[in-house]
PDB file of C-alpha atoms in Angstrom:
ATOM      1  CA  MET X   1       0.000   0.000   0.000  1.00 40.00           C
ATOM      2  CA  LYS X   2       1.290   3.442  -0.881  1.00 39.00           C
ATOM      3  CA  ASP X   3       2.124   5.786   1.983  1.00 42.00           C
ATOM      4  CA  PRO X   4       0.255   9.088   1.459  1.00 38.00           C
ATOM      5  CA  LEU X   5       2.868  10.959   3.455  1.00 39.00           C
ATOM      6  CA  THR X   6       5.668   9.612   1.240  1.00 38.00           C
ATOM      7  CA  GLU X   7       3.740  10.588  -1.891  1.00 39.00           C
ATOM      8  CA  THR X   8       3.036  14.044  -0.502  1.00 37.00           C
ATOM      9  CA  THR X   9       6.686  14.483   0.440  1.00 34.00           C
ATOM     10  CA  ALA X  10       7.687  13.691  -3.145  1.00 35.00           C
ATOM     11  CA  LEU X  11       5.084  16.052  -4.535  1.00 35.00           C
ATOM     12  CA  PHE X  12       5.987  19.000  -2.304  1.00 34.00           C
ATOM     13  CA  SER X  13       9.727  19.399  -2.463  1.00 31.00           C
ATOM     14  CA  GLY X  14      11.717  21.608  -0.154  1.00 33.00           C
ATOM     15  CA  LEU X  15      11.817  19.381   2.887  1.00 34.00           C
ATOM     16  CA  GLU X  16      15.440  20.293   3.511  1.00 36.00           C
ATOM     17  CA  PRO X  17      15.313  22.354   6.729  1.00 39.00           C
ATOM     18  CA  ASP X  18      16.897  25.662   5.776  1.00 44.00           C
ATOM     19  CA  ALA X  19      16.234  27.523   9.036  1.00 44.00           C
ATOM     20  CA  PRO X  20      14.535  27.009  12.378  1.00 46.00           C
ATOM     21  CA  ALA X  21      10.874  28.002  12.268  1.00 48.00           C
ATOM     22  CA  THR X  22      10.029  31.236  14.068  1.00 46.00           C
ATOM     23  CA  TRP X  23       6.499  32.450  14.795  1.00 44.00           C
ATOM     24  CA  PRO X  24       6.597  35.954  13.253  1.00 49.00           C
ATOM     25  CA  ALA X  25       7.057  34.528   9.760  1.00 77.00           C
ATOM     26  CA  CYS X  26       5.657  31.012   9.916  1.00 87.00           C
ATOM     27  CA  CYS X  27       2.367  29.300   9.157  1.00 89.00           C
ATOM     28  CA  LEU X  28       0.914  25.804   8.946  1.00 92.00           C
ATOM     29  CA  VAL X  29      -0.763  24.929   5.649  1.00 89.00           C
ATOM     30  CA  MET X  30      -3.027  21.899   5.249  1.00 91.00           C
ATOM     31  CA  ILE X  31      -1.840  20.152   2.090  1.00 89.00           C
ATOM     32  CA  ALA X  32      -3.961  17.018   2.595  1.00 89.00           C
ATOM     33  CA  GLY X  33      -7.249  16.818   4.445  1.00 85.00           C
ATOM     34  CA  PRO X  34     -10.737  18.334   4.603  1.00 79.00           C
ATOM     35  CA  ASP X  35      -9.644  21.999   4.460  1.00 79.00           C
ATOM     36  CA  LEU X  36      -7.093  21.794   1.658  1.00 80.00           C
ATOM     37  CA  GLY X  37      -5.000  24.945   1.457  1.00 82.00           C
ATOM     38  CA  ARG X  38      -6.097  26.263   4.852  1.00 83.00           C
ATOM     39  CA  ARG X  39      -3.405  28.472   6.354  1.00 84.00           C
ATOM     40  CA  ILE X  40      -2.922  28.880  10.106  1.00 87.00           C
ATOM     41  CA  GLU X  41      -0.645  31.753  11.062  1.00 85.00           C
ATOM     42  CA  LEU X  42       1.505  30.936  14.084  1.00 89.00           C
ATOM     43  CA  ARG X  43       1.488  33.372  16.976  1.00 84.00           C
ATOM     44  CA  PRO X  44       3.216  33.265  20.382  1.00 87.00           C
ATOM     45  CA  GLY X  45       1.751  30.560  22.571  1.00 89.00           C
ATOM     46  CA  GLU X  46       0.181  27.153  22.013  1.00 92.00           C
ATOM     47  CA  LEU X  47      -2.495  25.906  19.650  1.00 92.00           C
ATOM     48  CA  THR X  48      -4.083  22.475  19.704  1.00 94.00           C
ATOM     49  CA  ILE X  49      -5.114  20.236  16.803  1.00 95.00           C
ATOM     50  CA  GLY X  50      -7.832  17.606  17.160  1.00 92.00           C
ATOM     51  CA  ARG X  51     -11.435  16.542  16.539  1.00 85.00           C
ATOM     52  CA  GLU X  52     -13.023  18.335  19.512  1.00 82.00           C
ATOM     53  CA  SER X  53     -14.628  21.709  18.825  1.00 71.00           C
ATOM     54  CA  HIS X  54     -12.620  23.331  21.637  1.00 77.00           C
ATOM     55  CA  CYS X  55      -9.344  22.698  19.767  1.00 86.00           C
ATOM     56  CA  ASP X  56      -7.800  25.693  18.011  1.00 87.00           C
ATOM     57  CA  VAL X  57      -7.567  23.739  14.735  1.00 88.00           C
ATOM     58  CA  VAL X  58     -10.528  21.372  14.350  1.00 84.00           C
ATOM     59  CA  VAL X  59      -9.993  18.478  11.923  1.00 86.00           C
ATOM     60  CA  PRO X  60     -13.108  16.256  11.761  1.00 79.00           C
ATOM     61  CA  LEU X  61     -11.477  12.990  10.692  1.00 82.00           C
ATOM     62  CA  GLY X  62     -11.896   9.581  12.300  1.00 80.00           C
ATOM     63  CA  GLY X  63      -8.178   8.833  12.661  1.00 88.00           C
ATOM     64  CA  ILE X  64      -7.575  11.950  14.732  1.00 92.00           C
ATOM     65  CA  SER X  65      -7.884  11.978  18.506  1.00 93.00           C
ATOM     66  CA  ARG X  66     -10.111  14.448  20.312  1.00 90.00           C
ATOM     67  CA  VAL X  67      -7.056  16.512  21.276  1.00 94.00           C
ATOM     68  CA  HIS X  68      -4.309  15.076  19.107  1.00 97.00           C
ATOM     69  CA  CYS X  69      -1.250  17.327  19.306  1.00 97.00           C
ATOM     70  CA  SER X  70      -0.139  20.876  19.998  1.00 96.00           C
ATOM     71  CA  ILE X  71       2.124  23.439  18.340  1.00 96.00           C
ATOM     72  CA  ARG X  72       3.952  25.819  20.675  1.00 93.00           C
ATOM     73  CA  SER X  73       5.507  28.935  19.193  1.00 89.00           C
ATOM     74  CA  GLY X  74       8.088  31.186  20.788  1.00 80.00           C
ATOM     75  CA  GLU X  75      10.154  34.088  19.531  1.00 72.00           C
ATOM     76  CA  ALA X  76      12.898  31.842  18.184  1.00 76.00           C
ATOM     77  CA  SER X  77      11.434  28.352  17.815  1.00 88.00           C
ATOM     78  CA  VAL X  78       8.396  26.220  17.078  1.00 93.00           C
ATOM     79  CA  PHE X  79       7.797  22.873  18.814  1.00 95.00           C
ATOM     80  CA  LEU X  80       5.305  20.056  18.225  1.00 97.00           C
ATOM     81  CA  ARG X  81       4.043  17.765  20.977  1.00 97.00           C
ATOM     82  CA  ASP X  82       1.895  14.655  20.541  1.00 97.00           C
ATOM     83  CA  LEU X  83      -0.663  14.686  23.351  1.00 97.00           C
ATOM     84  CA  GLY X  84      -0.999  10.927  23.707  1.00 96.00           C
ATOM     85  CA  SER X  85      -3.010  10.445  20.520  1.00 96.00           C
ATOM     86  CA  THR X  86      -4.261   6.989  19.559  1.00 94.00           C
ATOM     87  CA  ASN X  87      -2.686   6.887  16.097  1.00 94.00           C
ATOM     88  CA  GLY X  88       0.335   9.079  16.764  1.00 96.00           C
ATOM     89  CA  THR X  89       1.804  12.149  15.076  1.00 97.00           C
ATOM     90  CA  HIS X  90       4.510  12.010  12.400  1.00 97.00           C
ATOM     91  CA  VAL X  91       7.070  14.588  11.283  1.00 97.00           C
ATOM     92  CA  ASN X  92       8.522  13.912   7.820  1.00 97.00           C
ATOM     93  CA  GLY X  93       7.326  10.312   8.045  1.00 95.00           C
ATOM     94  CA  GLN X  94       8.874   9.646  11.458  1.00 96.00           C
ATOM     95  CA  PRO X  95       6.698   9.016  14.541  1.00 96.00           C
ATOM     96  CA  VAL X  96       7.208  11.368  17.457  1.00 96.00           C
ATOM     97  CA  ARG X  97       7.139  10.237  21.071  1.00 95.00           C
ATOM     98  CA  ALA X  98       4.104  11.209  23.106  1.00 94.00           C
ATOM     99  CA  ARG X  99       4.555  14.200  25.425  1.00 93.00           C
ATOM    100  CA  GLU X 100       7.964  15.002  23.935  1.00 94.00           C
ATOM    101  CA  ASP X 101       8.706  18.399  22.352  1.00 95.00           C
ATOM    102  CA  VAL X 102       9.966  18.086  18.783  1.00 95.00           C
ATOM    103  CA  PRO X 103      11.473  21.196  17.137  1.00 95.00           C
ATOM    104  CA  LEU X 104      10.037  22.057  13.726  1.00 95.00           C
ATOM    105  CA  ARG X 105      11.788  23.725  10.819  1.00 92.00           C
ATOM    106  CA  THR X 106      10.356  25.366   7.738  1.00 90.00           C
ATOM    107  CA  GLY X 107       9.490  22.717   5.157  1.00 92.00           C
ATOM    108  CA  ASP X 108       8.611  20.016   7.697  1.00 95.00           C
ATOM    109  CA  LEU X 109       5.530  17.863   7.061  1.00 96.00           C
ATOM    110  CA  VAL X 110       3.330  17.083  10.066  1.00 97.00           C
ATOM    111  CA  ALA X 111       0.912  14.156   9.648  1.00 96.00           C
ATOM    112  CA  VAL X 112      -2.050  14.127  12.035  1.00 96.00           C
ATOM    113  CA  GLY X 113      -4.218  11.141  11.209  1.00 90.00           C
ATOM    114  CA  GLY X 114      -5.377  11.615   7.610  1.00 89.00           C
ATOM    115  CA  ALA X 115      -4.444  15.307   7.534  1.00 94.00           C
ATOM    116  CA  ILE X 116      -1.024  16.624   6.556  1.00 95.00           C
ATOM    117  CA  PHE X 117       0.262  20.095   7.415  1.00 96.00           C
ATOM    118  CA  LYS X 118       3.352  21.771   6.032  1.00 93.00           C
ATOM    119  CA  LEU X 119       5.282  24.400   7.959  1.00 93.00           C
ATOM    120  CA  LEU X 120       6.141  27.292   5.668  1.00 90.00           C
ATOM    121  CA  ASP X 121       7.456  30.802   5.661  1.00 85.00           C
ATOM    122  CA  SER X 122       4.337  32.979   5.505  1.00 79.00           C
ATOM    123  CA  ALA X 123       5.762  35.040   2.643  1.00 76.00           C
ATOM    124  CA  SER X 124       7.027  32.116   0.550  1.00 80.00           C
ATOM    125  CA  PRO X 125       5.572  31.565  -2.944  1.00 79.00           C
ATOM    126  CA  GLU X 126       4.325  28.121  -1.912  1.00 77.00           C
ATOM    127  CA  SER X 127       2.497  29.556   1.104  1.00 73.00           C
ATOM    128  CA  LEU X 128       0.893  32.243  -1.054  1.00 76.00           C
ATOM    129  CA  TYR X 129      -0.100  29.615  -3.623  1.00 74.00           C
ATOM    130  CA  HIS X 130      -1.861  27.506  -0.989  1.00 72.00           C
ATOM    131  CA  GLU X 131      -3.564  30.628   0.348  1.00 71.00           C
ATOM    132  CA  GLN X 132      -4.924  31.309  -3.128  1.00 73.00           C
ATOM    133  CA  VAL X 133      -6.177  27.722  -3.416  1.00 74.00           C
ATOM    134  CA  HIS X 134      -7.946  28.031  -0.096  1.00 71.00           C
ATOM    135  CA  ARG X 135      -9.353  31.423  -1.039  1.00 72.00           C
ATOM    136  CA  THR X 136     -10.830  29.918  -4.199  1.00 76.00           C
ATOM    137  CA  MET X 137     -12.549  27.279  -2.067  1.00 78.00           C
ATOM    138  CA  ALA X 138     -13.580  29.666   0.740  1.00 82.00           C
ATOM    139  CA  VAL X 139     -14.878  32.770  -1.080  1.00 88.00           C
ATOM    140  CA  ASP X 140     -18.334  33.255  -2.582  1.00 91.00           C
ATOM    141  CA  GLY X 141     -17.888  33.872  -6.303  1.00 89.00           C
ATOM    142  CA  LEU X 142     -20.599  36.539  -6.629  1.00 94.00           C
ATOM    143  CA  THR X 143     -20.032  38.702  -3.563  1.00 94.00           C
ATOM    144  CA  GLN X 144     -16.333  38.024  -2.842  1.00 91.00           C
ATOM    145  CA  VAL X 145     -16.955  37.540   0.880  1.00 93.00           C
ATOM    146  CA  ARG X 146     -16.540  34.151   2.557  1.00 92.00           C
ATOM    147  CA  ASN X 147     -18.888  31.309   1.686  1.00 93.00           C
ATOM    148  CA  ARG X 148     -20.962  29.186   4.051  1.00 92.00           C
ATOM    149  CA  ARG X 149     -18.324  26.481   4.359  1.00 86.00           C
ATOM    150  CA  SER X 150     -15.710  29.033   5.382  1.00 86.00           C
ATOM    151  CA  LEU X 151     -18.160  30.597   7.845  1.00 91.00           C
ATOM    152  CA  GLN X 152     -18.612  27.218   9.547  1.00 88.00           C
ATOM    153  CA  GLU X 153     -14.846  26.831   9.793  1.00 81.00           C
ATOM    154  CA  MET X 154     -14.470  30.298  11.294  1.00 84.00           C
ATOM    155  CA  LEU X 155     -17.243  29.652  13.820  1.00 89.00           C
ATOM    156  CA  GLU X 156     -15.607  26.424  14.988  1.00 84.00           C
ATOM    157  CA  THR X 157     -12.264  28.187  15.431  1.00 80.00           C
ATOM    158  CA  GLU X 158     -13.678  31.178  17.304  1.00 85.00           C
ATOM    159  CA  ILE X 159     -15.921  29.064  19.528  1.00 86.00           C
ATOM    160  CA  SER X 160     -12.932  26.976  20.598  1.00 80.00           C
ATOM    161  CA  ARG X 161     -11.020  30.167  21.437  1.00 77.00           C
ATOM    162  CA  SER X 162     -13.987  31.573  23.354  1.00 83.00           C
ATOM    163  CA  ARG X 163     -14.207  28.397  25.429  1.00 80.00           C
ATOM    164  CA  ARG X 164     -10.503  28.300  26.119  1.00 74.00           C
ATOM    165  CA  HIS X 165      -9.912  31.975  26.896  1.00 76.00           C
ATOM    166  CA  LEU X 166     -13.439  32.909  28.084  1.00 82.00           C
ATOM    167  CA  HIS X 167     -13.765  35.529  25.344  1.00 85.00           C
ATOM    168  CA  ARG X 168     -17.126  36.898  24.215  1.00 93.00           C
ATOM    169  CA  LEU X 169     -18.359  35.975  20.727  1.00 95.00           C
ATOM    170  CA  CYS X 170     -21.342  37.159  18.689  1.00 97.00           C
ATOM    171  CA  LEU X 171     -22.964  36.209  15.406  1.00 98.00           C
ATOM    172  CA  LEU X 172     -25.077  38.471  13.203  1.00 98.00           C
ATOM    173  CA  LEU X 173     -27.464  37.087  10.582  1.00 98.00           C
ATOM    174  CA  ILE X 174     -28.486  39.688   7.976  1.00 98.00           C
ATOM    175  CA  ASP X 175     -31.351  39.362   5.520  1.00 97.00           C
ATOM    176  CA  VAL X 176     -32.126  41.678   2.591  1.00 97.00           C
ATOM    177  CA  ASP X 177     -35.698  42.911   3.014  1.00 96.00           C
ATOM    178  CA  ARG X 178     -38.134  42.064   0.194  1.00 94.00           C
ATOM    179  CA  PHE X 179     -35.353  40.755  -2.024  1.00 95.00           C
ATOM    180  CA  LYS X 180     -37.811  38.871  -4.239  1.00 94.00           C
ATOM    181  CA  GLU X 181     -39.456  42.183  -5.130  1.00 94.00           C
ATOM    182  CA  ILE X 182     -36.047  43.605  -6.092  1.00 93.00           C
ATOM    183  CA  ASN X 183     -35.442  40.615  -8.371  1.00 92.00           C
ATOM    184  CA  ASP X 184     -38.916  40.928  -9.890  1.00 92.00           C
ATOM    185  CA  GLN X 185     -38.508  44.648 -10.585  1.00 91.00           C
ATOM    186  CA  HIS X 186     -34.880  44.795 -11.698  1.00 91.00           C
ATOM    187  CA  GLY X 187     -34.175  41.229 -12.849  1.00 92.00           C
ATOM    188  CA  HIS X 188     -31.588  38.818 -11.562  1.00 91.00           C
ATOM    189  CA  LEU X 189     -28.713  41.024 -12.718  1.00 93.00           C
ATOM    190  CA  GLY X 190     -30.136  43.836 -10.620  1.00 92.00           C
ATOM    191  CA  GLY X 191     -30.533  41.455  -7.675  1.00 93.00           C
ATOM    192  CA  ASP X 192     -26.947  40.263  -8.045  1.00 95.00           C
ATOM    193  CA  HIS X 193     -25.745  43.875  -8.119  1.00 94.00           C
ATOM    194  CA  VAL X 194     -27.624  44.592  -4.876  1.00 95.00           C
ATOM    195  CA  LEU X 195     -26.040  41.570  -3.173  1.00 96.00           C
ATOM    196  CA  GLN X 196     -22.571  42.645  -4.313  1.00 95.00           C
ATOM    197  CA  ARG X 197     -23.107  46.175  -3.023  1.00 94.00           C
ATOM    198  CA  ILE X 198     -24.423  45.018   0.348  1.00 96.00           C
ATOM    199  CA  ALA X 199     -21.532  42.549   0.739  1.00 96.00           C
ATOM    200  CA  ALA X 200     -19.115  45.425   0.052  1.00 94.00           C
ATOM    201  CA  GLN X 201     -20.895  47.567   2.657  1.00 93.00           C
ATOM    202  CA  LEU X 202     -20.692  44.830   5.278  1.00 95.00           C
ATOM    203  CA  ALA X 203     -17.013  44.194   4.574  1.00 93.00           C
ATOM    204  CA  GLN X 204     -16.278  47.917   4.747  1.00 92.00           C
ATOM    205  CA  GLN X 205     -18.014  48.343   8.105  1.00 93.00           C
ATOM    206  CA  ALA X 206     -16.610  45.159   9.699  1.00 93.00           C
ATOM    207  CA  ARG X 207     -13.387  45.028  11.655  1.00 89.00           C
ATOM    208  CA  ARG X 208     -10.353  43.212  10.343  1.00 83.00           C
ATOM    209  CA  GLU X 209     -10.889  40.345  12.798  1.00 84.00           C
ATOM    210  CA  ASP X 210     -14.557  39.875  11.864  1.00 91.00           C
ATOM    211  CA  CYS X 211     -15.680  37.258   9.348  1.00 92.00           C
ATOM    212  CA  VAL X 212     -18.214  38.437   6.746  1.00 95.00           C
ATOM    213  CA  ALA X 213     -19.854  35.604   4.802  1.00 96.00           C
ATOM    214  CA  ARG X 214     -22.708  34.949   2.424  1.00 96.00           C
ATOM    215  CA  TYR X 215     -24.834  32.482   4.340  1.00 95.00           C
ATOM    216  CA  GLY X 216     -27.081  31.677   1.392  1.00 92.00           C
ATOM    217  CA  GLY X 217     -29.282  33.437  -1.155  1.00 93.00           C
ATOM    218  CA  ASP X 218     -29.896  36.975   0.129  1.00 96.00           C
ATOM    219  CA  GLU X 219     -28.660  36.236   3.652  1.00 97.00           C
ATOM    220  CA  PHE X 220     -25.286  37.187   5.116  1.00 98.00           C
ATOM    221  CA  ALA X 221     -23.530  36.464   8.414  1.00 98.00           C
ATOM    222  CA  ILE X 222     -20.840  38.201  10.435  1.00 97.00           C
ATOM    223  CA  VAL X 223     -18.797  36.468  13.149  1.00 96.00           C
ATOM    224  CA  MET X 224     -17.576  39.008  15.722  1.00 95.00           C
ATOM    225  CA  PRO X 225     -14.857  37.690  18.083  1.00 90.00           C
ATOM    226  CA  GLU X 226     -14.380  39.335  21.489  1.00 90.00           C
ATOM    227  CA  THR X 227     -17.682  41.190  21.188  1.00 94.00           C
ATOM    228  CA  ASP X 228     -20.592  41.081  23.615  1.00 96.00           C
ATOM    229  CA  ARG X 229     -24.282  41.324  22.761  1.00 96.00           C
ATOM    230  CA  GLY X 230     -24.449  45.058  23.436  1.00 97.00           C
ATOM    231  CA  GLY X 231     -21.534  45.806  21.130  1.00 96.00           C
ATOM    232  CA  ALA X 232     -22.965  43.557  18.410  1.00 97.00           C
ATOM    233  CA  LEU X 233     -26.356  45.308  18.618  1.00 97.00           C
ATOM    234  CA  VAL X 234     -24.684  48.716  18.214  1.00 97.00           C
ATOM    235  CA  PHE X 235     -22.695  47.415  15.251  1.00 97.00           C
ATOM    236  CA  GLY X 236     -25.813  45.874  13.710  1.00 97.00           C
ATOM    237  CA  GLU X 237     -27.631  49.193  13.954  1.00 97.00           C
ATOM    238  CA  ARG X 238     -24.718  50.930  12.257  1.00 96.00           C
ATOM    239  CA  LEU X 239     -24.884  48.390   9.426  1.00 96.00           C
ATOM    240  CA  ARG X 240     -28.645  48.811   9.088  1.00 96.00           C
ATOM    241  CA  GLY X 241     -28.356  52.595   8.880  1.00 95.00           C
ATOM    242  CA  ALA X 242     -25.505  52.503   6.373  1.00 94.00           C
ATOM    243  CA  VAL X 243     -27.421  50.214   4.004  1.00 94.00           C
ATOM    244  CA  GLU X 244     -30.610  52.268   4.303  1.00 93.00           C
ATOM    245  CA  LEU X 245     -28.791  55.481   3.358  1.00 92.00           C
ATOM    246  CA  ASP X 246     -26.974  53.857   0.436  1.00 88.00           C
ATOM    247  CA  GLY X 247     -29.090  54.245  -2.695  1.00 84.00           C
ATOM    248  CA  ILE X 248     -27.790  51.477  -4.953  1.00 90.00           C
ATOM    249  CA  ARG X 249     -27.487  52.501  -8.582  1.00 87.00           C
ATOM    250  CA  PHE X 250     -28.334  49.943 -11.258  1.00 86.00           C
ATOM    251  CA  GLY X 251     -28.466  51.275 -14.792  1.00 83.00           C
ATOM    252  CA  GLU X 252     -30.781  54.287 -14.730  1.00 83.00           C
ATOM    253  CA  ALA X 253     -32.501  53.185 -11.538  1.00 85.00           C
ATOM    254  CA  THR X 254     -31.709  53.772  -7.880  1.00 88.00           C
ATOM    255  CA  VAL X 255     -32.673  50.816  -5.685  1.00 88.00           C
ATOM    256  CA  GLN X 256     -33.561  51.612  -2.074  1.00 90.00           C
ATOM    257  CA  VAL X 257     -32.634  48.616   0.057  1.00 95.00           C
ATOM    258  CA  THR X 258     -33.011  47.827   3.754  1.00 96.00           C
ATOM    259  CA  ILE X 259     -31.804  44.913   5.856  1.00 97.00           C
ATOM    260  CA  SER X 260     -32.975  43.096   8.975  1.00 98.00           C
ATOM    261  CA  VAL X 261     -30.361  41.927  11.483  1.00 98.00           C
ATOM    262  CA  GLY X 262     -30.518  39.176  14.101  1.00 98.00           C
ATOM    263  CA  VAL X 263     -27.897  39.113  16.888  1.00 98.00           C
ATOM    264  CA  ALA X 264     -26.895  36.233  19.180  1.00 98.00           C
ATOM    265  CA  GLU X 265     -24.079  35.796  21.696  1.00 97.00           C
ATOM    266  CA  TRP X 266     -22.302  32.518  22.383  1.00 95.00           C
ATOM    267  CA  SER X 267     -23.131  31.124  25.814  1.00 93.00           C
ATOM    268  CA  PRO X 268     -21.689  28.183  27.799  1.00 86.00           C
ATOM    269  CA  ASN X 269     -24.924  26.180  27.478  1.00 88.00           C
ATOM    270  CA  MET X 270     -24.443  26.007  23.703  1.00 90.00           C
ATOM    271  CA  THR X 271     -22.635  22.892  22.484  1.00 82.00           C
ATOM    272  CA  ARG X 272     -22.327  23.367  18.694  1.00 87.00           C
ATOM    273  CA  PRO X 273     -21.922  26.206  16.176  1.00 90.00           C
ATOM    274  CA  GLU X 274     -25.440  25.355  14.993  1.00 93.00           C
ATOM    275  CA  ASP X 275     -26.768  26.456  18.396  1.00 95.00           C
ATOM    276  CA  LEU X 276     -25.378  29.957  17.892  1.00 96.00           C
ATOM    277  CA  ILE X 277     -26.726  30.076  14.336  1.00 96.00           C
ATOM    278  CA  ALA X 278     -30.167  28.989  15.536  1.00 97.00           C
ATOM    279  CA  ALA X 279     -30.200  31.715  18.212  1.00 97.00           C
ATOM    280  CA  ALA X 280     -29.261  34.380  15.649  1.00 98.00           C
ATOM    281  CA  ASP X 281     -31.944  33.032  13.305  1.00 97.00           C
ATOM    282  CA  VAL X 282     -34.588  33.455  16.024  1.00 98.00           C
ATOM    283  CA  SER X 283     -33.487  37.072  16.490  1.00 98.00           C
ATOM    284  CA  LEU X 284     -33.596  37.637  12.728  1.00 97.00           C
ATOM    285  CA  TYR X 285     -37.152  36.313  12.626  1.00 97.00           C
ATOM    286  CA  GLU X 286     -38.077  38.772  15.386  1.00 97.00           C
ATOM    287  CA  ALA X 287     -36.623  41.660  13.374  1.00 97.00           C
ATOM    288  CA  LYS X 288     -38.518  40.613  10.242  1.00 96.00           C
ATOM    289  CA  HIS X 289     -41.766  39.987  12.148  1.00 96.00           C
ATOM    290  CA  ALA X 290     -41.543  43.426  13.815  1.00 95.00           C
ATOM    291  CA  GLY X 291     -41.610  45.181  10.453  1.00 95.00           C
ATOM    292  CA  ARG X 292     -38.155  44.694   8.856  1.00 96.00           C
ATOM    293  CA  ASN X 293     -35.369  47.280   8.609  1.00 97.00           C
ATOM    294  CA  ARG X 294     -34.420  46.783  12.246  1.00 97.00           C
ATOM    295  CA  VAL X 295     -32.038  44.944  14.583  1.00 97.00           C
ATOM    296  CA  ALA X 296     -33.147  42.364  17.159  1.00 97.00           C
ATOM    297  CA  GLY X 297     -31.320  40.316  19.726  1.00 95.00           C
TER     298      GLY X 297
END
């Protein structure tokens, strides 16, 4: 039977360790697994990889333990530690001992169950190539914000951080009011133009750390890390007002558009990302039922 790690090593050259890995310029890139091309920038401290949602990097594969391994980054070095996983962790095809720190160098391949990560310089051409691959898979083609799959990934990551560090986390669900009427009056090209303009507005208003995504059809979502319910409600109202004041030009027509916003905050009694989405959806329904063009939560 062919060894997938050996084949991947042959495919991705550059395994020769040219320098010790250092966190300011290093990232992990998934080159085999469910989130192909995903790039994880390394920062000072420790991140965990495993199946459980509280891990920093969640990889939902059967051969991966709940909390499989960790990557610890310092100012001058990066270390990997297997956390007693069932199937072990491999670096460049070699098994690592459980609970033992193994130094990593740029170019190293880390196999975690059926997923393979490569440690790269963040500015290297290969790293940028993988980022582009992941962007192609993660971005909605029409609106150029993240797609639903990428939103789910972001939610899992931020929920695990919120659990670990007790940070606040909010989700906004945003629906374009009477979008069917816009499509009927201005055609699907006009409707697409409205969605593009609203996506641009949301991205412009959001912070750098927020995740703006097209949730589906005429619905968008924004993940807001380290934000409580009050802050998310204020932000949602700012979004609502900005969209209402923005007359969207399409051909000779000006389309007046409004949005409804539902806000929910992550709480300890929630167990899955779907729980947070469901709570935001209830708030969105309240905003729509109360007359649209408003924020609820």
